[in-house]
PDB file of C-alpha atoms in Angstrom:
ATOM      1  CA  MET A   1     -32.409 -14.273   4.138  1.00  0.00           C
ATOM      2  CA  ALA A   2     -29.608 -15.867   6.148  1.00  0.00           C
ATOM      3  CA  GLN A   3     -28.690 -18.078   3.209  1.00  0.00           C
ATOM      4  CA  ARG A   4     -28.634 -15.078   0.880  1.00  0.00           C
ATOM      5  CA  MET A   5     -26.325 -13.110   3.190  1.00  0.00           C
ATOM      6  CA  THR A   6     -24.064 -16.123   3.650  1.00  0.00           C
ATOM      7  CA  THR A   7     -23.840 -16.611  -0.115  1.00  0.00           C
ATOM      8  CA  GLN A   8     -22.971 -12.947  -0.586  1.00  0.00           C
ATOM      9  CA  LEU A   9     -20.285 -13.123   2.061  1.00  0.00           C
ATOM     10  CA  LEU A  10     -18.855 -16.247   0.476  1.00  0.00           C
ATOM     11  CA  PHE A  11     -18.719 -14.599  -2.939  1.00  0.00           C
ATOM     12  CA  LEU A  12     -17.065 -11.580  -1.319  1.00  0.00           C
ATOM     13  CA  LEU A  13     -14.340 -13.766   0.160  1.00  0.00           C
ATOM     14  CA  VAL A  14     -13.716 -15.419  -3.195  1.00  0.00           C
ATOM     15  CA  TRP A  15     -13.556 -11.998  -4.898  1.00  0.00           C
ATOM     16  CA  VAL A  16     -11.031 -10.718  -2.336  1.00  0.00           C
ATOM     17  CA  ALA A  17      -8.896 -13.803  -2.866  1.00  0.00           C
ATOM     18  CA  VAL A  18      -8.952 -13.490  -6.651  1.00  0.00           C
ATOM     19  CA  VAL A  19      -8.388  -9.722  -6.786  1.00  0.00           C
ATOM     20  CA  GLY A  20      -5.778  -9.847  -4.040  1.00  0.00           C
ATOM     21  CA  GLY A  21      -3.980 -12.618  -5.873  1.00  0.00           C
ATOM     22  CA  ALA A  22      -4.072 -10.632  -9.113  1.00  0.00           C
ATOM     23  CA  GLN A  23      -2.642  -7.598  -7.374  1.00  0.00           C
ATOM     24  CA  ARG A  24       0.174  -9.660  -5.930  1.00  0.00           C
ATOM     25  CA  ARG A  25       0.902 -11.129  -9.347  1.00  0.00           C
ATOM     26  CA  THR A  26       1.151  -7.659 -10.910  1.00  0.00           C
ATOM     27  CA  THR A  27       3.266  -6.174  -8.125  1.00  0.00           C
ATOM     28  CA  ARG A  28       6.934  -6.479  -8.996  1.00  0.00           C
ATOM     29  CA  VAL A  29       8.073  -7.051  -5.431  1.00  0.00           C
ATOM     30  CA  ARG A  30       5.946 -10.202  -5.289  1.00  0.00           C
ATOM     31  CA  THR A  31       6.648 -11.812  -8.646  1.00  0.00           C
ATOM     32  CA  GLU A  32       9.712 -10.524 -10.515  1.00  0.00           C
ATOM     33  CA  LEU A  33      12.255 -11.498  -7.901  1.00  0.00           C
ATOM     34  CA  LEU A  34      14.890 -13.275  -9.981  1.00  0.00           C
ATOM     35  CA  ASN A  35      17.227 -11.904 -12.641  1.00  0.00           C
ATOM     36  CA  VAL A  36      15.851  -8.354 -12.542  1.00  0.00           C
ATOM     37  CA  CYS A  37      17.177  -4.798 -12.539  1.00  0.00           C
ATOM     38  CA  MET A  38      15.926  -1.946 -10.397  1.00  0.00           C
ATOM     39  CA  ASP A  39      14.024   0.915 -11.951  1.00  0.00           C
ATOM     40  CA  ALA A  40      16.673   3.449 -10.978  1.00  0.00           C
ATOM     41  CA  LYS A  41      18.882   6.163 -12.436  1.00  0.00           C
ATOM     42  CA  HIS A  42      21.538   4.178 -14.325  1.00  0.00           C
ATOM     43  CA  HIS A  43      20.212   0.607 -14.398  1.00  0.00           C
ATOM     44  CA  LYS A  44      19.421  -1.198 -17.619  1.00  0.00           C
ATOM     45  CA  GLU A  45      15.859  -2.373 -18.137  1.00  0.00           C
ATOM     46  CA  LYS A  46      16.939  -6.019 -18.165  1.00  0.00           C
ATOM     47  CA  PRO A  47      20.208  -7.737 -17.224  1.00  0.00           C
ATOM     48  CA  SER A  48      22.460  -8.926 -20.020  1.00  0.00           C
ATOM     49  CA  ARG A  49      26.078  -9.784 -20.754  1.00  0.00           C
ATOM     50  CA  GLU A  50      28.589  -6.899 -20.565  1.00  0.00           C
ATOM     51  CA  ASP A  51      32.039  -8.088 -21.591  1.00  0.00           C
ATOM     52  CA  LYS A  52      33.706  -4.704 -21.066  1.00  0.00           C
ATOM     53  CA  LEU A  53      32.815  -4.030 -17.434  1.00  0.00           C
ATOM     54  CA  HIS A  54      35.573  -2.164 -15.604  1.00  0.00           C
ATOM     55  CA  GLU A  55      37.869  -3.529 -12.870  1.00  0.00           C
ATOM     56  CA  GLN A  56      35.881  -4.185  -9.674  1.00  0.00           C
ATOM     57  CA  CYS A  57      32.615  -4.555 -11.601  1.00  0.00           C
ATOM     58  CA  ILE A  58      34.027  -7.387 -13.752  1.00  0.00           C
ATOM     59  CA  PRO A  59      32.470 -10.172 -11.600  1.00  0.00           C
ATOM     60  CA  TRP A  60      29.049  -9.235 -13.046  1.00  0.00           C
ATOM     61  CA  ARG A  61      30.040  -9.188 -16.727  1.00  0.00           C
ATOM     62  CA  LYS A  62      28.221 -12.454 -17.584  1.00  0.00           C
ATOM     63  CA  ASN A  63      24.914 -10.944 -16.488  1.00  0.00           C
ATOM     64  CA  ALA A  64      24.757  -7.310 -15.458  1.00  0.00           C
ATOM     65  CA  CYS A  65      22.269  -4.526 -14.834  1.00  0.00           C
ATOM     66  CA  CYS A  66      24.978  -1.916 -15.491  1.00  0.00           C
ATOM     67  CA  SER A  67      26.582  -0.746 -18.712  1.00  0.00           C
ATOM     68  CA  ALA A  68      30.342  -0.654 -19.310  1.00  0.00           C
ATOM     69  CA  ASN A  69      30.271   3.134 -19.006  1.00  0.00           C
ATOM     70  CA  THR A  70      28.480   2.983 -15.651  1.00  0.00           C
ATOM     71  CA  SER A  71      31.092   0.537 -14.375  1.00  0.00           C
ATOM     72  CA  GLN A  72      33.894   2.918 -15.382  1.00  0.00           C
ATOM     73  CA  GLU A  73      32.233   5.854 -13.677  1.00  0.00           C
ATOM     74  CA  ALA A  74      31.790   3.769 -10.506  1.00  0.00           C
ATOM     75  CA  HIS A  75      35.572   3.873 -10.066  1.00  0.00           C
ATOM     76  CA  LYS A  76      35.867   7.669 -10.286  1.00  0.00           C
ATOM     77  CA  ASN A  77      35.687  10.194  -7.488  1.00  0.00           C
ATOM     78  CA  VAL A  78      32.857  12.691  -8.097  1.00  0.00           C
ATOM     79  CA  SER A  79      31.706  10.808 -11.203  1.00  0.00           C
ATOM     80  CA  TYR A  80      28.671  11.788 -13.245  1.00  0.00           C
ATOM     81  CA  LEU A  81      26.694   8.926 -11.659  1.00  0.00           C
ATOM     82  CA  TYR A  82      25.756  10.825  -8.500  1.00  0.00           C
ATOM     83  CA  ARG A  83      28.410  13.569  -8.162  1.00  0.00           C
ATOM     84  CA  PHE A  84      29.362  11.988  -4.841  1.00  0.00           C
ATOM     85  CA  ASN A  85      32.745  12.904  -3.349  1.00  0.00           C
ATOM     86  CA  TRP A  86      34.259  10.074  -1.328  1.00  0.00           C
ATOM     87  CA  ASP A  87      36.987  12.479  -0.124  1.00  0.00           C
ATOM     88  CA  HIS A  88      34.632  14.891   1.646  1.00  0.00           C
ATOM     89  CA  CYS A  89      36.808  14.779   4.791  1.00  0.00           C
ATOM     90  CA  GLY A  90      40.212  14.504   3.178  1.00  0.00           C
ATOM     91  CA  GLU A  91      41.493  11.678   1.026  1.00  0.00           C
ATOM     92  CA  MET A  92      39.835   8.371   1.782  1.00  0.00           C
ATOM     93  CA  ALA A  93      42.231   5.461   2.327  1.00  0.00           C
ATOM     94  CA  PRO A  94      42.491   3.353  -0.862  1.00  0.00           C
ATOM     95  CA  ALA A  95      41.573   0.163   1.039  1.00  0.00           C
ATOM     96  CA  CYS A  96      38.427   1.875   2.294  1.00  0.00           C
ATOM     97  CA  LYS A  97      37.500   3.308  -1.099  1.00  0.00           C
ATOM     98  CA  ARG A  98      37.699  -0.170  -2.643  1.00  0.00           C
ATOM     99  CA  HIS A  99      34.714  -1.210  -0.546  1.00  0.00           C
ATOM    100  CA  PHE A 100      32.656   1.769  -1.676  1.00  0.00           C
ATOM    101  CA  ILE A 101      33.503   1.039  -5.305  1.00  0.00           C
ATOM    102  CA  GLN A 102      32.500  -2.588  -4.790  1.00  0.00           C
ATOM    103  CA  ASP A 103      29.312  -1.468  -3.071  1.00  0.00           C
ATOM    104  CA  THR A 104      28.540   0.717  -6.097  1.00  0.00           C
ATOM    105  CA  CYS A 105      29.226  -2.174  -8.483  1.00  0.00           C
ATOM    106  CA  LEU A 106      26.890  -4.443  -6.523  1.00  0.00           C
ATOM    107  CA  TYR A 107      24.140  -1.814  -6.488  1.00  0.00           C
ATOM    108  CA  GLU A 108      24.445  -0.883 -10.163  1.00  0.00           C
ATOM    109  CA  CYS A 109      25.293  -4.272 -11.687  1.00  0.00           C
ATOM    110  CA  SER A 110      23.706  -7.077  -9.674  1.00  0.00           C
ATOM    111  CA  PRO A 111      20.601  -8.809 -11.112  1.00  0.00           C
ATOM    112  CA  ASN A 112      20.228 -10.756  -7.859  1.00  0.00           C
ATOM    113  CA  LEU A 113      18.673  -8.139  -5.557  1.00  0.00           C
ATOM    114  CA  GLY A 114      15.068  -8.716  -6.601  1.00  0.00           C
ATOM    115  CA  PRO A 115      13.791 -10.078  -3.260  1.00  0.00           C
ATOM    116  CA  TRP A 116      14.714  -6.767  -1.605  1.00  0.00           C
ATOM    117  CA  ILE A 117      13.523  -4.284  -4.236  1.00  0.00           C
ATOM    118  CA  GLN A 118      11.002  -1.770  -2.922  1.00  0.00           C
ATOM    119  CA  GLN A 119       9.076   0.969  -4.706  1.00  0.00           C
ATOM    120  CA  VAL A 120      10.000   4.545  -3.748  1.00  0.00           C
ATOM    121  CA  ASP A 121       8.865   8.004  -4.768  1.00  0.00           C
ATOM    122  CA  GLN A 122      12.166   9.752  -5.440  1.00  0.00           C
ATOM    123  CA  SER A 123      13.174  12.071  -8.262  1.00  0.00           C
ATOM    124  CA  TRP A 124      16.165   9.950  -9.260  1.00  0.00           C
ATOM    125  CA  ARG A 125      14.743   6.459  -8.915  1.00  0.00           C
ATOM    126  CA  LYS A 126      11.469   4.581  -8.621  1.00  0.00           C
ATOM    127  CA  GLU A 127      12.891   1.578  -6.800  1.00  0.00           C
ATOM    128  CA  ARG A 128      15.528   0.865  -4.185  1.00  0.00           C
ATOM    129  CA  VAL A 129      16.721  -2.108  -2.153  1.00  0.00           C
ATOM    130  CA  LEU A 130      15.921  -2.508   1.527  1.00  0.00           C
ATOM    131  CA  ASN A 131      17.536  -4.800   4.115  1.00  0.00           C
ATOM    132  CA  VAL A 132      19.683  -6.808   1.721  1.00  0.00           C
ATOM    133  CA  PRO A 133      21.302  -9.491   3.969  1.00  0.00           C
ATOM    134  CA  LEU A 134      24.985  -8.636   3.532  1.00  0.00           C
ATOM    135  CA  CYS A 135      27.425 -11.384   4.536  1.00  0.00           C
ATOM    136  CA  LYS A 136      28.958 -10.550   7.888  1.00  0.00           C
ATOM    137  CA  GLU A 137      32.570 -10.852   6.699  1.00  0.00           C
ATOM    138  CA  ASP A 138      31.989  -8.351   3.898  1.00  0.00           C
ATOM    139  CA  CYS A 139      30.648  -5.872   6.428  1.00  0.00           C
ATOM    140  CA  GLU A 140      33.403  -6.490   8.972  1.00  0.00           C
ATOM    141  CA  HIS A 141      36.171  -6.063   6.405  1.00  0.00           C
ATOM    142  CA  TRP A 142      34.531  -2.871   5.099  1.00  0.00           C
ATOM    143  CA  TRP A 143      34.501  -1.398   8.599  1.00  0.00           C
ATOM    144  CA  GLU A 144      38.063  -2.489   9.425  1.00  0.00           C
ATOM    145  CA  ASP A 145      39.477  -1.017   6.212  1.00  0.00           C
ATOM    146  CA  CYS A 146      37.716   2.305   6.813  1.00  0.00           C
ATOM    147  CA  ARG A 147      38.647   2.829  10.465  1.00  0.00           C
ATOM    148  CA  SER A 148      41.441   5.274   9.587  1.00  0.00           C
ATOM    149  CA  SER A 149      39.369   7.278   7.098  1.00  0.00           C
ATOM    150  CA  TYR A 150      37.260  10.304   8.000  1.00  0.00           C
ATOM    151  CA  THR A 151      33.654  11.328   7.451  1.00  0.00           C
ATOM    152  CA  CYS A 152      31.199  13.851   8.895  1.00  0.00           C
ATOM    153  CA  LYS A 153      27.879  11.963   8.683  1.00  0.00           C
ATOM    154  CA  SER A 154      26.343   8.593   9.542  1.00  0.00           C
ATOM    155  CA  ASN A 155      23.673   8.664   6.803  1.00  0.00           C
ATOM    156  CA  TRP A 156      25.138   9.355   3.382  1.00  0.00           C
ATOM    157  CA  HIS A 157      21.808   9.418   1.562  1.00  0.00           C
ATOM    158  CA  LYS A 158      20.742  12.843   2.783  1.00  0.00           C
ATOM    159  CA  GLY A 159      21.725  16.043   4.559  1.00  0.00           C
ATOM    160  CA  TRP A 160      24.720  17.050   2.414  1.00  0.00           C
ATOM    161  CA  ASN A 161      25.570  20.519   1.164  1.00  0.00           C
ATOM    162  CA  TRP A 162      25.291  20.299  -2.651  1.00  0.00           C
ATOM    163  CA  THR A 163      25.864  23.974  -3.497  1.00  0.00           C
ATOM    164  CA  ALA A 164      29.230  23.224  -5.138  1.00  0.00           C
ATOM    165  CA  GLY A 165      27.668  20.590  -7.433  1.00  0.00           C
ATOM    166  CA  TYR A 166      28.918  17.705  -5.320  1.00  0.00           C
ATOM    167  CA  ASN A 167      28.442  16.688  -1.697  1.00  0.00           C
ATOM    168  CA  GLN A 168      30.176  18.641   1.029  1.00  0.00           C
ATOM    169  CA  CYS A 169      29.820  18.332   4.780  1.00  0.00           C
ATOM    170  CA  PRO A 170      26.902  20.338   6.170  1.00  0.00           C
ATOM    171  CA  VAL A 171      27.648  23.342   8.357  1.00  0.00           C
ATOM    172  CA  LYS A 172      28.793  22.396  11.859  1.00  0.00           C
ATOM    173  CA  ALA A 173      29.266  18.737  10.881  1.00  0.00           C
ATOM    174  CA  ALA A 174      32.754  17.837  12.090  1.00  0.00           C
ATOM    175  CA  CYS A 175      35.027  15.312  10.419  1.00  0.00           C
ATOM    176  CA  HIS A 176      35.958  12.338  12.601  1.00  0.00           C
ATOM    177  CA  PRO A 177      37.346   8.840  11.969  1.00  0.00           C
ATOM    178  CA  PHE A 178      34.703   6.391  10.758  1.00  0.00           C
ATOM    179  CA  PRO A 179      34.266   4.684  14.176  1.00  0.00           C
ATOM    180  CA  PHE A 180      32.993   7.982  15.616  1.00  0.00           C
ATOM    181  CA  TYR A 181      29.943   7.849  13.340  1.00  0.00           C
ATOM    182  CA  PHE A 182      29.963   4.072  12.854  1.00  0.00           C
ATOM    183  CA  PRO A 183      31.006   2.463  16.173  1.00  0.00           C
ATOM    184  CA  THR A 184      30.389  -1.082  14.900  1.00  0.00           C
ATOM    185  CA  PRO A 185      30.416  -2.870  11.528  1.00  0.00           C
ATOM    186  CA  ALA A 186      26.624  -3.175  11.725  1.00  0.00           C
ATOM    187  CA  ALA A 187      26.271   0.570  12.263  1.00  0.00           C
ATOM    188  CA  LEU A 188      28.236   1.218   9.079  1.00  0.00           C
ATOM    189  CA  CYS A 189      26.531  -1.289   6.826  1.00  0.00           C
ATOM    190  CA  ASN A 190      22.986  -0.810   8.125  1.00  0.00           C
ATOM    191  CA  GLU A 191      22.926   2.964   8.476  1.00  0.00           C
ATOM    192  CA  ILE A 192      25.124   4.489   5.772  1.00  0.00           C
ATOM    193  CA  TRP A 193      22.615   3.940   2.943  1.00  0.00           C
ATOM    194  CA  THR A 194      19.396   4.109   5.008  1.00  0.00           C
ATOM    195  CA  HIS A 195      19.061   0.362   5.605  1.00  0.00           C
ATOM    196  CA  SER A 196      19.792  -0.728   2.067  1.00  0.00           C
ATOM    197  CA  TYR A 197      21.788  -3.459   3.820  1.00  0.00           C
ATOM    198  CA  LYS A 198      21.094  -5.443   6.948  1.00  0.00           C
ATOM    199  CA  VAL A 199      24.137  -7.314   8.206  1.00  0.00           C
ATOM    200  CA  SER A 200      23.494 -11.043   8.194  1.00  0.00           C
ATOM    201  CA  ASN A 201      24.592 -13.574  10.790  1.00  0.00           C
ATOM    202  CA  TYR A 202      25.445 -15.875   7.901  1.00  0.00           C
ATOM    203  CA  SER A 203      28.902 -16.220   6.387  1.00  0.00           C
ATOM    204  CA  ARG A 204      30.121 -16.060   2.823  1.00  0.00           C
ATOM    205  CA  GLY A 205      29.397 -19.261   0.927  1.00  0.00           C
ATOM    206  CA  SER A 206      26.383 -20.126   3.090  1.00  0.00           C
ATOM    207  CA  GLY A 207      23.880 -19.430   0.339  1.00  0.00           C
ATOM    208  CA  ARG A 208      21.950 -17.242   2.773  1.00  0.00           C
ATOM    209  CA  CYS A 209      23.653 -13.846   2.430  1.00  0.00           C
ATOM    210  CA  ILE A 210      24.619 -11.528  -0.416  1.00  0.00           C
ATOM    211  CA  GLN A 211      28.334 -11.223  -1.156  1.00  0.00           C
ATOM    212  CA  MET A 212      29.806  -7.935  -2.344  1.00  0.00           C
ATOM    213  CA  TRP A 213      33.027  -9.769  -3.170  1.00  0.00           C
ATOM    214  CA  PHE A 214      33.227 -13.045  -5.110  1.00  0.00           C
ATOM    215  CA  ASP A 215      35.369 -14.821  -7.686  1.00  0.00           C
ATOM    216  CA  PRO A 216      33.447 -14.895 -10.987  1.00  0.00           C
ATOM    217  CA  ASN A 217      35.443 -17.956 -12.050  1.00  0.00           C
ATOM    218  CA  GLN A 218      33.566 -19.838  -9.330  1.00  0.00           C
ATOM    219  CA  GLY A 219      30.198 -18.521 -10.473  1.00  0.00           C
ATOM    220  CA  ASN A 220      27.972 -15.901  -8.865  1.00  0.00           C
ATOM    221  CA  PRO A 221      26.984 -17.111  -5.352  1.00  0.00           C
ATOM    222  CA  ASN A 222      24.268 -14.464  -5.096  1.00  0.00           C
ATOM    223  CA  GLU A 223      22.119 -16.318  -7.615  1.00  0.00           C
ATOM    224  CA  GLU A 224      21.533 -19.099  -5.077  1.00  0.00           C
ATOM    225  CA  VAL A 225      20.834 -16.543  -2.345  1.00  0.00           C
ATOM    226  CA  ALA A 226      18.236 -14.754  -4.453  1.00  0.00           C
ATOM    227  CA  ARG A 227      16.517 -18.062  -5.294  1.00  0.00           C
ATOM    228  CA  PHE A 228      16.338 -19.020  -1.614  1.00  0.00           C
ATOM    229  CA  TYR A 229      14.751 -15.759  -0.492  1.00  0.00           C
ATOM    230  CA  ALA A 230      12.459 -15.550  -3.514  1.00  0.00           C
ATOM    231  CA  ALA A 231      11.118 -19.034  -2.736  1.00  0.00           C
ATOM    232  CA  ALA A 232      10.637 -18.131   0.917  1.00  0.00           C
ATOM    233  CA  MET A 233       8.779 -14.924   0.061  1.00  0.00           C
ATOM    234  CA  GLY A 234       6.613 -16.602  -2.574  1.00  0.00           C
ATOM    235  CA  GLY A 235       5.527 -19.368  -0.214  1.00  0.00           C
ATOM    236  CA  ALA A 236       4.782 -16.944   2.589  1.00  0.00           C
ATOM    237  CA  GLY A 237       2.700 -14.751   0.307  1.00  0.00           C
ATOM    238  CA  LEU A 238       0.557 -17.611  -0.949  1.00  0.00           C
ATOM    239  CA  HIS A 239      -0.065 -19.095   2.465  1.00  0.00           C
ATOM    240  CA  GLY A 240      -0.747 -15.713   4.016  1.00  0.00           C
ATOM    241  CA  ALA A 241      -3.369 -14.886   1.418  1.00  0.00           C
ATOM    242  CA  TRP A 242      -5.393 -18.095   1.356  1.00  0.00           C
ATOM    243  CA  ALA A 243      -5.199 -19.600   4.834  1.00  0.00           C
ATOM    244  CA  PRO A 244      -7.373 -16.996   6.651  1.00  0.00           C
ATOM    245  CA  LEU A 245      -9.821 -16.898   3.752  1.00  0.00           C
ATOM    246  CA  PHE A 246     -10.394 -20.644   3.884  1.00  0.00           C
ATOM    247  CA  SER A 247     -10.798 -20.507   7.654  1.00  0.00           C
ATOM    248  CA  LEU A 248     -13.683 -18.071   7.144  1.00  0.00           C
ATOM    249  CA  ALA A 249     -15.143 -19.770   4.070  1.00  0.00           C
ATOM    250  CA  LEU A 250     -15.584 -23.218   5.606  1.00  0.00           C
ATOM    251  CA  PRO A 251     -18.047 -22.208   8.346  1.00  0.00           C
ATOM    252  CA  LEU A 252     -19.972 -20.107   5.831  1.00  0.00           C
ATOM    253  CA  LEU A 253     -20.282 -23.101   3.529  1.00  0.00           C
ATOM    254  CA  TRP A 254     -21.535 -25.152   6.461  1.00  0.00           C
ATOM    255  CA  LEU A 255     -24.222 -22.547   7.202  1.00  0.00           C
ATOM    256  CA  LEU A 256     -25.208 -22.373   3.552  1.00  0.00           C
ATOM    257  CA  CYS A 257     -25.669 -26.126   3.261  1.00  0.00           C
ATOM    258  CA  ARG A 258     -27.714 -26.608   6.454  1.00  0.00           C
TER     259      ARG A 258
END
C-alpha cells in the first residue's frame, strides 16, 4: 500500500513538471521574449523593416513593430492613435514634448520589450509592458526638460475627462508645473504610465537598461538588453520549476526502492 501511494505521488510530481513546463512553453511571457511585438492597438503582428518611419521613430526602421503611418501620427498632438492631448495644461515645451514623442516611438516601434510584456484585459490592448528598466539618464533628461511644462495629473493612463473626444483635466484637477506632480525623475518615469517603466540604476551603454534615445548608425543597444533579461528569466523559470520537484522526488524514490 505504501509503495502504491509513493508511486502515485511520484507520477503526480512528474505530471506536474511536464504540464507546468508545457504551460510555460505556451505562455508568451515565458518563451517569446526576443524580437516580438505587443498585442496592442497599433502594433504589427511581427517586427519587420520600415524604411519610411518618421523623424524620431527612424532609429527603429531596420526592425520595427510600428508602421510608417503610426510613426507619423506619433508626432502629432491629438493624433488618431489615442486622441491624447499633450497640451492639456497649455502648450507643452517643445523640449518636453520630444521626450513624449520618443516614448511613443519606443512603445509602438520597439521589438525589444519582450521580457516585460504582460497580458492585460483592456478594451484597447491585450498586452502591455511592465517595469521596463529605463536608463537613468533618459529618465533624468526627460524630467529636466519637462520642469517648466504644466500638467494636472500624475497618472496619465486614467482619470481624464474624455467628453470632448480627447483628454481634458478632470474637474477640480489644477494645473501645476511637472515637479508638483512628479517631484523626482523616478516619480515621472515610474508613475506616469502606471509602472510601464522602472528607472534603472544602470547607465546608457551598460547593456542592462533600455534606451529611449540611441544612434541607429551604432546599432540598436536594446537588443543586447533584451537578450540579457530574456536569458535571466529563462534560467530562473527552469530552475524554479524543477529544483523543488526533484527535492521531493528523491526521497520518494528512496522509499519506493526500499
